[in-house]
Every structure is written in structure tokens, then in C-alpha cells.
PDB file of C-alpha atoms in Angstrom:
ATOM      1  CA  ILE A  49      29.756  -7.236  -2.913  1.00 87.00           C
ATOM      2  CA  LEU A  50      26.766  -9.204  -2.996  1.00 86.00           C
ATOM      3  CA  LEU A  51      24.388  -6.504  -4.588  1.00 87.00           C
ATOM      4  CA  LEU A  52      26.908  -5.661  -7.183  1.00 90.00           C
ATOM      5  CA  LEU A  53      27.118  -9.362  -8.117  1.00 91.00           C
ATOM      6  CA  PHE A  54      22.968  -9.660  -8.430  1.00 89.00           C
ATOM      7  CA  ILE A  55      22.997  -6.363 -10.358  1.00 88.00           C
ATOM      8  CA  PHE A  56      25.731  -7.701 -12.839  1.00 91.00           C
ATOM      9  CA  SER A  57      24.621 -11.162 -12.464  1.00 89.00           C
ATOM     10  CA  GLY A  58      22.714 -11.159 -15.925  1.00 84.00           C
ATOM     11  CA  LEU A  59      26.033  -9.714 -17.872  1.00 86.00           C
ATOM     12  CA  LEU A  60      28.127 -12.240 -15.921  1.00 88.00           C
ATOM     13  CA  LYS A  61      25.588 -15.051 -17.299  1.00 84.00           C
ATOM     14  CA  GLY A  62      26.034 -13.735 -20.948  1.00 81.00           C
ATOM     15  CA  TYR A  63      29.881 -13.623 -20.772  1.00 81.00           C
ATOM     16  CA  LEU A  64      29.791 -17.355 -19.437  1.00 82.00           C
ATOM     17  CA  LEU A  65      27.285 -18.333 -22.559  1.00 78.00           C
ATOM     18  CA  PHE A  66      29.833 -16.570 -24.607  1.00 75.00           C
ATOM     19  CA  LEU A  67      32.618 -19.030 -23.305  1.00 75.00           C
ATOM     20  CA  GLY A  68      30.196 -22.207 -23.332  1.00 74.00           C
ATOM     21  CA  ILE A  69      29.996 -22.177 -19.809  1.00 80.00           C
ATOM     22  CA  SER A  70      26.631 -22.975 -18.237  1.00 77.00           C
ATOM     23  CA  PHE A  71      25.710 -23.479 -14.343  1.00 79.00           C
ATOM     24  CA  PRO A  72      23.093 -25.791 -12.778  1.00 83.00           C
ATOM     25  CA  ILE A  73      21.847 -22.762 -11.070  1.00 86.00           C
ATOM     26  CA  ASP A  74      20.870 -19.332 -11.863  1.00 87.00           C
ATOM     27  CA  ILE A  75      23.276 -16.881 -10.986  1.00 88.00           C
ATOM     28  CA  THR A  76      20.667 -13.959 -10.333  1.00 86.00           C
ATOM     29  CA  VAL A  77      18.573 -16.264  -8.052  1.00 87.00           C
ATOM     30  CA  PHE A  78      21.571 -17.715  -6.002  1.00 91.00           C
ATOM     31  CA  THR A  79      22.874 -14.119  -5.444  1.00 89.00           C
ATOM     32  CA  LEU A  80      19.249 -12.750  -4.438  1.00 85.00           C
ATOM     33  CA  VAL A  81      19.020 -15.670  -2.044  1.00 88.00           C
ATOM     34  CA  LEU A  82      22.541 -14.876  -0.701  1.00 88.00           C
ATOM     35  CA  ILE A  83      21.327 -11.422  -0.034  1.00 83.00           C
ATOM     36  CA  PHE A  84      18.360 -12.449   1.709  1.00 80.00           C
ATOM     37  CA  LEU A  85      20.206 -14.997   3.922  1.00 83.00           C
ATOM     38  CA  LYS A  86      22.715 -12.244   4.853  1.00 78.00           C
ATOM     39  CA  PHE A  87      20.161  -9.938   5.711  1.00 74.00           C
ATOM     40  CA  GLY A  88      18.152 -12.460   7.932  1.00 70.00           C
ATOM     41  CA  PHE A  89      21.406 -13.532   9.458  1.00 70.00           C
ATOM     42  CA  ASP A  90      22.457  -9.897  10.170  1.00 67.00           C
ATOM     43  CA  SER A  91      18.966  -9.077  11.597  1.00 64.00           C
ATOM     44  CA  ILE A  92      19.230 -12.242  13.919  1.00 63.00           C
ATOM     45  CA  ILE A  93      22.927 -11.697  15.318  1.00 68.00           C
ATOM     46  CA  LYS A  94      21.864  -7.975  16.095  1.00 66.00           C
ATOM     47  CA  LYS A  95      18.609  -8.890  17.502  1.00 62.00           C
ATOM     48  CA  LYS A  96      17.149  -5.612  15.928  1.00 61.00           C
ATOM     49  CA  PRO A  97      13.425  -5.629  14.532  1.00 61.00           C
ATOM     50  CA  ILE A  98      13.316  -4.728  10.832  1.00 60.00           C
ATOM     51  CA  VAL A  99      12.086  -1.250  11.005  1.00 65.00           C
ATOM     52  CA  PHE A 100      11.231   0.903   7.797  1.00 67.00           C
ATOM     53  CA  SER A 101      11.802   4.381   7.710  1.00 69.00           C
ATOM     54  CA  LYS A 102       9.207   6.596   6.156  1.00 76.00           C
ATOM     55  CA  SER A 103      11.303   7.524   3.257  1.00 71.00           C
ATOM     56  CA  TYR A 104      11.685   3.943   2.570  1.00 70.00           C
ATOM     57  CA  ILE A 105       7.846   3.346   2.839  1.00 77.00           C
ATOM     58  CA  ASN A 106       7.552   6.253   0.112  1.00 80.00           C
ATOM     59  CA  SER A 107      10.440   5.105  -2.242  1.00 74.00           C
ATOM     60  CA  ILE A 108       8.675   1.848  -2.479  1.00 77.00           C
ATOM     61  CA  PHE A 109       5.353   2.979  -2.604  1.00 84.00           C
ATOM     62  CA  LEU A 110       6.236   5.067  -5.497  1.00 83.00           C
ATOM     63  CA  LEU A 111       8.010   2.325  -7.330  1.00 79.00           C
ATOM     64  CA  VAL A 112       5.437  -0.172  -7.069  1.00 83.00           C
ATOM     65  CA  LEU A 113       3.120   2.346  -8.477  1.00 87.00           C
ATOM     66  CA  PHE A 114       5.182   2.782 -11.455  1.00 83.00           C
ATOM     67  CA  TYR A 115       5.548  -0.997 -11.625  1.00 81.00           C
ATOM     68  CA  LEU A 116       2.064  -1.264 -11.461  1.00 85.00           C
ATOM     69  CA  TRP A 117       1.582   1.485 -14.410  1.00 84.00           C
ATOM     70  CA  ILE A 118       4.234  -0.888 -16.396  1.00 78.00           C
ATOM     71  CA  ILE A 119       1.847  -4.066 -15.914  1.00 79.00           C
ATOM     72  CA  PHE A 120      -1.384  -1.954 -16.701  1.00 83.00           C
ATOM     73  CA  THR A 121       0.292  -1.003 -20.144  1.00 80.00           C
ATOM     74  CA  LEU A 122       0.847  -4.682 -21.027  1.00 75.00           C
ATOM     75  CA  ILE A 123      -3.010  -4.712 -21.591  1.00 75.00           C
ATOM     76  CA  TYR A 124      -2.417  -3.291 -25.277  1.00 75.00           C
ATOM     77  CA  THR A 125       0.773  -4.144 -26.285  1.00 74.00           C
ATOM     78  CA  PRO A 126       1.166  -6.127 -29.381  1.00 78.00           C
ATOM     79  CA  SER A 127       4.189  -8.258 -28.014  1.00 75.00           C
ATOM     80  CA  LYS A 128       2.365 -10.148 -25.225  1.00 70.00           C
ATOM     81  CA  HIS A 129       5.783 -12.439 -24.559  1.00 72.00           C
ATOM     82  CA  TYR A 130       8.594  -9.724 -24.917  1.00 72.00           C
ATOM     83  CA  SER A 131       6.255  -7.505 -23.007  1.00 73.00           C
ATOM     84  CA  LEU A 132       5.846  -9.975 -20.210  1.00 73.00           C
ATOM     85  CA  GLN A 133       9.473 -10.610 -19.974  1.00 74.00           C
ATOM     86  CA  LYS A 134      10.691  -7.099 -19.802  1.00 73.00           C
ATOM     87  CA  ALA A 135       8.079  -6.509 -16.960  1.00 74.00           C
ATOM     88  CA  GLY A 136       9.824  -9.379 -15.213  1.00 76.00           C
ATOM     89  CA  PHE A 137      13.250  -8.091 -15.957  1.00 74.00           C
ATOM     90  CA  PHE A 138      12.017  -4.944 -14.138  1.00 75.00           C
ATOM     91  CA  GLY A 139      10.796  -6.796 -11.214  1.00 77.00           C
ATOM     92  CA  LEU A 140      14.310  -7.581 -10.892  1.00 77.00           C
ATOM     93  CA  ASN A 141      15.282  -3.619 -11.084  1.00 74.00           C
ATOM     94  CA  PHE A 142      12.864  -3.211  -8.192  1.00 76.00           C
ATOM     95  CA  LEU A 143      14.622  -5.373  -6.018  1.00 77.00           C
ATOM     96  CA  ALA A 144      18.007  -3.938  -7.045  1.00 78.00           C
ATOM     97  CA  PHE A 145      16.583  -0.727  -5.797  1.00 72.00           C
ATOM     98  CA  SER A 146      14.822  -1.522  -2.852  1.00 73.00           C
ATOM     99  CA  LEU A 147      17.234  -3.925  -1.057  1.00 73.00           C
ATOM    100  CA  PRO A 148      19.946  -1.137  -0.301  1.00 72.00           C
ATOM    101  CA  LEU A 149      17.118   0.813   0.969  1.00 66.00           C
ATOM    102  CA  LEU A 150      16.201  -2.423   2.843  1.00 67.00           C
ATOM    103  CA  LEU A 151      19.431  -3.452   4.259  1.00 66.00           C
ATOM    104  CA  GLY A 152      20.301   0.269   5.300  1.00 64.00           C
ATOM    105  CA  ASN A 153      23.726  -0.529   5.974  1.00 67.00           C
ATOM    106  CA  VAL A 154      25.096  -0.046   2.136  1.00 72.00           C
ATOM    107  CA  ASN A 155      28.087   2.016   2.047  1.00 77.00           C
ATOM    108  CA  VAL A 156      26.642   4.216  -1.153  1.00 77.00           C
ATOM    109  CA  LYS A 157      30.317   5.557  -1.929  1.00 82.00           C
ATOM    110  CA  LYS A 158      31.999   2.033  -2.040  1.00 85.00           C
ATOM    111  CA  PHE A 159      28.853   0.778  -3.936  1.00 84.00           C
ATOM    112  CA  ILE A 160      28.931   3.421  -6.741  1.00 85.00           C
ATOM    113  CA  LYS A 161      32.850   3.075  -7.325  1.00 89.00           C
ATOM    114  CA  GLY A 162      32.418  -0.646  -7.423  1.00 92.00           C
ATOM    115  CA  PHE A 163      29.579   0.042 -10.080  1.00 91.00           C
ATOM    116  CA  ILE A 164      31.392   2.197 -12.175  1.00 92.00           C
ATOM    117  CA  ILE A 165      34.658   0.031 -12.120  1.00 94.00           C
ATOM    118  CA  ILE A 166      32.557  -3.053 -13.057  1.00 95.00           C
ATOM    119  CA  SER A 167      30.688  -1.170 -15.658  1.00 94.00           C
ATOM    120  CA  ILE A 168      33.827  -0.025 -17.526  1.00 95.00           C
ATOM    121  CA  SER A 169      35.170  -3.458 -17.187  1.00 94.00           C
ATOM    122  CA  CYS A 170      32.304  -5.127 -18.550  1.00 92.00           C
ATOM    123  CA  GLY A 171      32.404  -2.626 -21.563  1.00 91.00           C
ATOM    124  CA  LEU A 172      35.716  -3.287 -22.371  1.00 92.00           C
ATOM    125  CA  ALA A 173      35.812  -7.101 -21.956  1.00 88.00           C
ATOM    126  CA  TYR A 174      32.498  -6.942 -24.369  1.00 86.00           C
ATOM    127  CA  LEU A 175      34.528  -5.618 -27.168  1.00 84.00           C
ATOM    128  CA  PRO A 176      36.525  -8.856 -28.384  1.00 81.00           C
ATOM    129  CA  PHE A 177      33.312 -10.932 -27.645  1.00 74.00           C
ATOM    130  CA  GLN A 178      31.285  -8.844 -29.715  1.00 74.00           C
ATOM    131  CA  PHE A 179      34.187  -8.808 -32.423  1.00 75.00           C
ATOM    132  CA  LEU A 180      34.436 -12.721 -32.361  1.00 72.00           C
ATOM    133  CA  TYR A 181      30.615 -12.937 -32.392  1.00 68.00           C
ATOM    134  CA  GLN A 182      30.302 -10.691 -35.732  1.00 69.00           C
ATOM    135  CA  LEU A 183      33.198 -12.992 -37.012  1.00 71.00           C
ATOM    136  CA  GLY A 184      30.973 -15.594 -36.426  1.00 66.00           C
ATOM    137  CA  GLU A 185      33.745 -17.328 -34.287  1.00 60.00           C
ATOM    138  CA  MET A 186      31.691 -17.834 -31.132  1.00 57.00           C
ATOM    139  CA  SER A 187      31.396 -21.299 -31.592  1.00 51.00           C
ATOM    140  CA  LEU A 188      31.359 -22.572 -27.879  1.00 54.00           C
ATOM    141  CA  THR A 189      27.949 -20.533 -27.666  1.00 54.00           C
ATOM    142  CA  PRO A 190      24.918 -22.619 -28.218  1.00 57.00           C
ATOM    143  CA  ILE A 191      22.835 -21.305 -31.268  1.00 56.00           C
ATOM    144  CA  ASP A 192      19.498 -21.117 -29.378  1.00 55.00           C
ATOM    145  CA  GLN A 193      21.216 -18.858 -26.838  1.00 58.00           C
ATOM    146  CA  LEU A 194      23.014 -16.330 -28.972  1.00 59.00           C
ATOM    147  CA  ASP A 195      20.190 -14.064 -29.155  1.00 58.00           C
ATOM    148  CA  SER A 196      20.196 -13.303 -25.590  1.00 57.00           C
ATOM    149  CA  VAL A 197      24.042 -12.836 -25.655  1.00 63.00           C
ATOM    150  CA  SER A 198      24.215 -10.620 -28.488  1.00 65.00           C
ATOM    151  CA  GLY A 199      21.788  -8.520 -26.587  1.00 73.00           C
ATOM    152  CA  MET A 200      24.029  -7.818 -23.842  1.00 81.00           C
ATOM    153  CA  TYR A 201      25.612  -4.342 -25.556  1.00 82.00           C
ATOM    154  CA  LEU A 202      21.811  -2.897 -24.237  1.00 81.00           C
ATOM    155  CA  ASP A 203      22.900  -3.830 -20.508  1.00 83.00           C
ATOM    156  CA  ILE A 204      26.272  -2.310 -20.951  1.00 89.00           C
ATOM    157  CA  GLY A 205      25.124   0.779 -22.668  1.00 88.00           C
ATOM    158  CA  GLU A 206      22.688   1.016 -19.577  1.00 85.00           C
ATOM    159  CA  TYR A 207      25.220   0.636 -16.685  1.00 88.00           C
ATOM    160  CA  LEU A 208      27.877   2.664 -18.812  1.00 91.00           C
ATOM    161  CA  GLY A 209      25.208   5.824 -19.009  1.00 89.00           C
ATOM    162  CA  LEU A 210      24.276   5.303 -15.538  1.00 86.00           C
ATOM    163  CA  SER A 211      28.187   5.355 -14.434  1.00 88.00           C
ATOM    164  CA  LEU A 212      28.369   8.502 -16.591  1.00 89.00           C
ATOM    165  CA  VAL A 213      25.542  10.148 -14.667  1.00 85.00           C
ATOM    166  CA  PHE A 214      27.226   9.013 -11.373  1.00 83.00           C
ATOM    167  CA  CYS A 215      30.657  10.457 -12.607  1.00 84.00           C
ATOM    168  CA  ALA A 216      28.665  13.942 -13.745  1.00 83.00           C
ATOM    169  CA  THR A 217      26.977  14.390 -10.367  1.00 79.00           C
ATOM    170  CA  SER A 218      29.085  13.221  -7.887  1.00 74.00           C
ATOM    171  CA  SER A 219      31.751  15.519  -6.171  1.00 68.00           C
ATOM    172  CA  ASP A 220      35.646  14.495  -6.473  1.00 67.00           C
ATOM    173  CA  LYS A 221      35.349  13.091  -3.152  1.00 68.00           C
ATOM    174  CA  LEU A 222      33.889   9.998  -4.646  1.00 66.00           C
ATOM    175  CA  TRP A 223      37.294   8.945  -5.666  1.00 67.00           C
ATOM    176  CA  LYS A 224      39.433  10.137  -2.579  1.00 70.00           C
ATOM    177  CA  SER A 225      40.278   7.498   0.366  1.00 59.00           C
TER     178      SER A 225
END
């Protein structure tokens, strides 16, 4: 649940901004701290040393190489500010990918089901917000935050596309039990 909250925290912040609600702390940072606290607490309770499998190390190594390539390509980009922002956001994707490998006890079947259900729910919930935004009726959202909110469709599209891939490549056993 915490991992799903971490992954969807950007959309949650966007929906809250649509409604004119802001929190004193960042939801993404808060959920990341909770995940690390839970991981640390679980490893202390179980008194089990943290051991990384070879597949984990290989996966993280390849992801780090890819991330370094992204950073290297920032040298010749015309948009320095935007590219640094995107590289930072990819760092969050890096964490979202590596946390299940690090935690090791993530129920993949439940995670994928939750991911698909939340993605579809976010997509459906976005439709009235986008309609009101297009009409100019989103008076609760501060003007300086409208740009970040109006781009939520990109995240929703990414999540829905990933959900489609999950559904297309999963067996029927995903939805049973």
C-alpha cells in the first residue's frame, strides 16, 4: 500500500491542488520516509541482515547506468531547467523500481492489481476535473499551480498504458482469488 501511495503521490497532489487543498509536507517525501521506516523496522524486528541477491544488484546496476546516461545527455539539451526536473523525476522512478527489489516481500500480484485499479480510478476521476479546467471553473486552484495540474494527463496516460501492458501480459490468474 505504501509503495502504491508513493507511486501515485504525484497524482494525489495534483487532485488536491485541483481542489485547492495543500499540505504542509510533501506527500511523496512523506510516503518515502514511511517506506524506509517500515523497511528499517521490519529488518530490526526480524533481526535479519540486509542481503542483496545477485539479480537485485544486476538490476540496480543496469538502472544506474541508464540513469547516468540520462544525466550525461543533459549536457547538450537546450532546456536545462526542464531537463534537470525530468532527471529528478526519473530518480523517483528509480526508487519506485528499486524499492520492491530492496524490500523483497512485496506481493507482486496484489501490487499489480492495486496499480491497475488505482490507474483506472485516477483516469476516470480526471475526466470531470479536466472538463472543469477547460471551462475555467477551477477557481480553487492557485494560478501558479495550474501548469503542473494540467499536465496530469501525461502521468495518467503512462499509468493506464502500463496497466494495459500488465493486463495484456498477465495470465488469468491475476484476477482470481
